[in-house]
């Protein structure tokens, strides 16, 4: 296979599924002295993912994108089987976004028989998503560390949309001395404010309307803070009210937290993050917004 720098004749991005093939392609980039940006995804790509690919492309010589629906981060009652798998159209979008290499492994090569070693993530993983989805971050940290070993990138790109995940990964690379810079890119939203998510495609048109409640709830929190409200419980109560007005009754959490520790805050005194997880029908959505005084 050709591992020369891309030319017009090159079928970029190259798509590999085998680990040996991946390692060889990445080693060739390294040998040429190229810097590498890695974008881990579960596929079903949208503009949010592509913004990470473009950010990587802007800062690194080569962009590697992984597309893998990681079974270990799904709970037993979750949507692993249903999760959209759209590799052909993902690759088309990645071509457009100028990715160089796509790693799309089979689950059996990431988790061969006998696989039994997991990363136990930090305390920050126990909060919020960790309460609602026990073991979720163990699966995330394990697959991300495996990807970091397979693809020794200079930088890896993650979305602010999954804010708690970025904190778990930042802590992991610090604690385990992984020499990869973690870059956090802004949440990409639909025109009306709904955060883009692969799971949005589960929503019926009516649920799509309801889902806007998440953004409205976060926006209200921001308005409250800029209007001088400092009591977190008051803001959280109103956030829940907005969700409820949109027909969203099942709320996992609606909280104001410290952006560093993710601990709840009682009072808004400095930078704060509003965090939400709620169900629209059967679809669980998360979002967050930074609220600055
Ligand atoms: P996923 O495929 O859902 O695992 O997401 C892969 C990466 O894309 C993660 O770093 C996400 O945080 C990021 N991402 C997902 N949705 C968005 C979005 N709307 N804006 C920015 N990044 C996103």
Coordinates of C-alpha atoms and ligand atoms in Angstrom, one line a residue:
X1 CA 0.0 0.0 0.0
X2 CA 1.1 3.5 -0.8
X3 CA 2.4 5.4 2.2
X4 CA 3.8 8.4 0.3
X5 CA 2.4 11.8 1.1
X6 CA -1.0 12.3 -0.6
X7 CA -1.2 13.3 -4.2
X8 CA -4.3 13.8 -6.4
X9 CA -4.2 10.2 -7.4
X10 CA -4.3 9.0 -3.7
X11 CA -7.6 7.5 -2.5
X12 CA -7.7 9.5 0.7
X13 CA -8.6 8.7 3.3
X14 CA -7.1 5.3 3.5
X15 CA -9.4 3.0 5.5
X16 CA -7.8 0.2 7.6
X17 CA -9.4 -2.3 10.0
X18 CA -6.4 -4.4 11.0
X19 CA -4.1 -3.4 13.8
X20 CA -0.8 -4.4 12.0
X21 CA -1.9 -2.4 9.0
X22 CA -2.7 0.6 11.2
X23 CA 0.6 0.5 13.0
X24 CA 2.5 0.3 9.7
X25 CA 0.6 3.3 8.3
X26 CA 1.2 5.4 11.5
X27 CA 4.8 4.4 11.6
X28 CA 5.3 5.5 8.1
X29 CA 3.9 8.9 9.0
X30 CA 6.2 9.1 11.9
X31 CA 9.2 8.1 9.8
X32 CA 8.4 11.0 7.5
X33 CA 8.5 13.3 10.5
X34 CA 4.8 14.2 10.2
X35 CA 2.8 15.2 13.2
X36 CA -0.4 13.3 13.9
X37 CA -3.8 14.4 15.1
X38 CA -6.2 11.7 16.3
X39 CA -10.0 12.1 16.4
X40 CA -11.7 9.1 18.2
X41 CA -15.3 8.7 17.2
X42 CA -18.1 6.1 17.2
X43 CA -19.1 7.0 13.6
X44 CA -22.5 8.2 12.4
X45 CA -20.6 11.4 11.8
X46 CA -22.0 14.9 11.8
X47 CA -20.6 18.4 11.7
X48 CA -19.6 18.1 15.4
X49 CA -17.2 15.3 14.5
X50 CA -16.0 17.0 11.4
X51 CA -15.2 20.1 13.3
X52 CA -12.7 18.0 15.3
X53 CA -11.2 16.6 12.1
X54 CA -10.8 20.1 10.7
X55 CA -9.2 21.3 13.9
X56 CA -6.8 18.4 13.8
X57 CA -6.0 19.1 10.1
X58 CA -5.3 22.7 10.9
X59 CA -2.8 21.8 13.6
X60 CA -1.2 18.5 12.5
X61 CA 0.3 17.2 9.3
X62 CA -1.8 14.1 9.3
X63 CA -5.3 13.4 10.7
X64 CA -6.3 9.9 11.8
X65 CA -9.9 9.2 12.7
X66 CA -11.1 6.1 14.5
X67 CA -14.6 4.9 13.9
X68 CA -15.5 2.2 16.4
X69 CA -18.7 1.6 18.3
X70 CA -17.1 0.6 21.6
X71 CA -19.1 -2.1 23.3
X72 CA -17.5 -1.7 26.7
X73 CA -18.9 1.8 27.2
X74 CA -22.5 0.7 26.8
X75 CA -24.5 -0.6 29.7
X76 CA -26.5 -3.8 29.3
X77 CA -29.8 -1.9 28.7
X78 CA -28.3 0.7 26.4
X79 CA -28.4 1.2 22.6
X80 CA -25.3 -0.7 21.5
X81 CA -27.2 -2.9 18.9
X82 CA -29.2 0.0 17.7
X83 CA -26.4 2.5 17.5
X84 CA -26.1 3.8 13.9
X85 CA -23.3 2.3 11.8
X86 CA -22.7 4.3 8.6
X87 CA -19.1 3.7 7.6
X88 CA -19.5 4.4 3.9
X89 CA -21.0 7.8 4.4
X90 CA -18.7 8.5 7.3
X91 CA -15.7 7.9 4.9
X92 CA -17.3 10.2 2.3
X93 CA -17.6 13.0 4.9
X94 CA -14.0 12.3 6.1
X95 CA -12.7 12.6 2.6
X96 CA -14.4 16.0 2.4
X97 CA -12.9 17.0 5.7
X98 CA -9.5 15.8 4.5
X99 CA -8.8 13.1 6.9
X100 CA -5.8 11.0 5.9
X101 CA -6.4 7.6 7.6
X102 CA -9.5 6.0 9.1
X103 CA -9.2 3.2 11.6
X104 CA -12.4 1.1 11.6
X105 CA -11.7 -2.1 13.5
X106 CA -13.9 -5.0 14.3
X107 CA -14.9 -5.4 17.9
X108 CA -13.1 -8.8 17.9
X109 CA -9.7 -7.2 17.2
X110 CA -10.1 -4.5 19.9
X111 CA -11.4 -7.1 22.4
X112 CA -10.1 -10.5 21.4
X113 CA -11.1 -13.5 23.5
X114 CA -9.5 -13.4 26.9
X115 CA -9.4 -9.5 27.0
X116 CA -9.6 -8.6 30.7
X117 CA -7.6 -5.5 31.4
X118 CA -9.5 -2.2 32.0
X119 CA -8.6 1.3 32.9
X120 CA -10.2 2.4 36.2
X121 CA -10.8 6.1 35.7
X122 CA -10.4 8.9 38.2
X123 CA -12.9 10.2 40.8
X124 CA -14.3 12.6 38.3
X125 CA -15.7 9.6 36.5
X126 CA -17.9 8.7 39.5
X127 CA -20.0 11.8 39.2
X128 CA -23.0 12.6 36.9
X129 CA -22.6 10.3 33.9
X130 CA -20.9 7.8 36.2
X131 CA -24.0 7.7 38.4
X132 CA -26.3 7.2 35.5
X133 CA -24.1 4.9 33.5
X134 CA -21.9 2.8 35.8
X135 CA -18.8 1.5 33.9
X136 CA -19.3 3.9 31.0
X137 CA -16.1 5.8 31.6
X138 CA -14.2 2.6 32.4
X139 CA -15.1 1.6 28.8
X140 CA -14.2 5.0 27.4
X141 CA -10.9 5.3 29.2
X142 CA -9.9 1.7 28.2
X143 CA -10.7 2.2 24.5
X144 CA -9.1 5.7 24.4
X145 CA -5.9 4.4 26.0
X146 CA -5.8 1.5 23.5
X147 CA -6.2 4.0 20.7
X148 CA -3.5 6.2 22.2
X149 CA -1.1 3.2 22.2
X150 CA -2.0 2.1 18.7
X151 CA -1.9 5.7 17.3
X152 CA 0.9 7.6 19.1
X153 CA -0.5 11.0 18.0
X154 CA 0.8 14.4 19.0
X155 CA -2.7 15.6 19.9
X156 CA -6.1 14.1 20.3
X157 CA -9.3 16.1 19.7
X158 CA -12.5 15.8 21.7
X159 CA -15.7 17.8 21.9
X160 CA -16.9 20.0 24.7
X161 CA -20.3 18.4 24.2
X162 CA -19.0 15.4 26.2
X163 CA -17.4 17.6 28.8
X164 CA -17.1 15.1 31.6
X165 CA -15.4 12.7 29.2
X166 CA -12.8 15.3 28.4
X167 CA -12.0 15.7 32.2
X168 CA -11.7 11.9 32.6
X169 CA -9.3 11.7 29.6
X170 CA -7.3 14.7 30.7
X171 CA -6.8 13.1 34.1
X172 CA -5.9 9.8 32.6
X173 CA -3.2 11.1 30.3
X174 CA -1.8 13.1 33.2
X175 CA -1.9 10.1 35.7
X176 CA -0.6 7.6 33.2
X177 CA 2.1 9.8 31.5
X178 CA 0.6 9.6 28.0
X179 CA 2.5 12.1 25.8
X180 CA -0.5 13.2 23.8
X181 CA -2.0 16.7 24.1
X182 CA -5.7 16.7 24.7
X183 CA -7.6 19.4 22.7
X184 CA -11.1 20.3 23.6
X185 CA -13.2 21.8 20.7
X186 CA -16.4 23.8 21.0
X187 CA -19.8 22.1 20.8
X188 CA -21.3 22.3 17.3
X189 CA -25.1 23.0 17.4
X190 CA -28.0 23.0 14.9
X191 CA -29.3 26.4 13.9
X192 CA -31.8 26.3 16.7
X193 CA -29.3 25.4 19.4
X194 CA -29.7 21.6 19.7
X195 CA -26.3 20.1 20.2
X196 CA -25.4 17.8 17.3
X197 CA -25.4 14.1 18.3
X198 CA -25.4 10.8 16.5
X199 CA -28.4 9.9 18.8
X200 CA -30.4 12.8 17.4
X201 CA -31.3 10.6 14.5
X202 CA -33.4 8.5 16.9
X203 CA -35.8 11.4 17.4
X204 CA -39.2 11.7 15.7
X205 CA -40.1 15.2 14.5
X206 CA -42.1 15.8 17.6
X207 CA -39.2 14.6 19.8
X208 CA -36.9 16.8 17.9
X209 CA -39.0 19.7 19.0
X210 CA -38.9 18.5 22.6
X211 CA -35.2 18.0 22.5
X212 CA -34.7 21.7 22.0
X213 CA -35.7 21.9 25.7
X214 CA -32.2 21.0 26.6
X215 CA -30.7 24.0 24.9
X216 CA -33.5 26.3 26.2
X217 CA -32.8 25.0 29.7
X218 CA -29.1 25.7 29.4
X219 CA -29.8 29.1 27.8
X220 CA -32.1 30.0 30.7
X221 CA -29.3 29.1 33.1
X222 CA -27.0 31.5 31.3
X223 CA -29.6 34.3 31.3
X224 CA -30.2 33.8 35.0
X225 CA -26.5 34.1 35.8
X226 CA -26.0 37.1 33.6
X227 CA -29.1 38.7 35.2
X228 CA -27.4 38.3 38.6
X229 CA -28.8 35.1 40.0
X230 CA -26.2 33.4 42.1
X231 CA -28.1 30.6 43.9
X232 CA -27.4 27.3 42.1
X233 CA -30.5 25.6 43.4
X234 CA -32.8 28.3 42.0
X235 CA -31.2 28.0 38.6
X236 CA -31.3 24.2 38.6
X237 CA -35.0 24.3 39.6
X238 CA -35.7 26.6 36.6
X239 CA -33.7 24.4 34.3
X240 CA -35.9 21.5 35.3
X241 CA -39.0 23.5 34.8
X242 CA -38.0 24.4 31.2
X243 CA -37.3 20.7 30.5
X244 CA -40.7 19.8 31.9
X245 CA -42.4 22.5 29.8
X246 CA -40.9 20.7 26.7
X247 CA -42.4 17.4 27.8
X248 CA -39.1 16.1 29.2
X249 CA -39.9 14.4 32.5
X250 CA -37.1 11.9 32.9
X251 CA -34.0 13.9 33.9
X252 CA -30.9 12.2 35.1
X253 CA -29.3 15.5 36.2
X254 CA -29.5 19.2 35.7
X255 CA -26.7 20.8 37.7
X256 CA -24.3 23.7 38.0
X257 CA -20.8 22.4 38.6
X258 CA -17.2 23.5 38.9
X259 CA -15.6 23.1 35.5
X260 CA -12.4 21.7 37.0
X261 CA -13.7 19.2 39.5
X262 CA -17.3 18.7 38.3
X263 CA -18.4 19.0 41.9
X264 CA -21.8 20.7 42.4
X265 CA -21.6 24.4 43.3
X266 CA -24.0 26.0 45.7
X267 CA -23.3 29.5 44.6
X268 CA -22.1 31.0 41.3
X269 CA -18.9 32.8 42.2
X270 CA -16.6 32.1 39.2
X271 CA -16.8 30.0 36.0
X272 CA -19.5 27.4 36.2
X273 CA -20.8 24.8 33.9
X274 CA -24.4 23.9 33.5
X275 CA -24.7 20.1 32.9
X276 CA -27.7 18.2 31.7
X277 CA -28.7 14.6 30.9
X278 CA -32.3 13.8 30.1
X279 CA -34.5 11.4 28.1
X280 CA -36.5 12.5 25.1
X281 CA -38.7 9.4 24.6
X282 CA -36.2 6.5 24.8
X283 CA -33.3 8.7 23.7
X284 CA -30.9 9.9 26.3
X285 CA -29.3 13.2 25.4
X286 CA -26.6 15.2 27.2
X287 CA -25.5 18.8 26.8
X288 CA -23.7 21.5 28.8
X289 CA -22.9 25.2 28.7
X290 CA -20.3 27.3 30.3
X291 CA -21.8 30.2 32.3
X292 CA -19.4 33.0 33.0
X293 CA -20.3 35.8 35.3
Ligands
LIG1 P1 -18.9 10.1 19.6 O1 -18.9 9.6 18.2 O2 -20.3 10.5 20.0 O3 -18.2 9.2 20.6 O4 -18.1 11.4 19.6 C1 -16.8 11.5 19.2 C2 -16.2 12.8 19.5 O5 -17.0 13.9 18.9 C3 -16.2 13.1 21.0 O6 -15.0 13.8 21.3 C4 -17.4 14.1 21.1 O7 -17.3 14.9 22.2 C5 -17.3 14.8 19.8 N1 -18.6 15.4 19.5 C6 -19.8 14.8 19.5 N2 -20.8 15.7 19.2 C7 -20.2 16.9 19.1 C8 -20.7 18.2 18.9 N3 -22.0 18.5 18.7 N4 -19.8 19.2 18.8 C9 -18.5 19.0 19.0 N5 -18.0 17.8 19.2 C10 -18.8 16.7 19.3

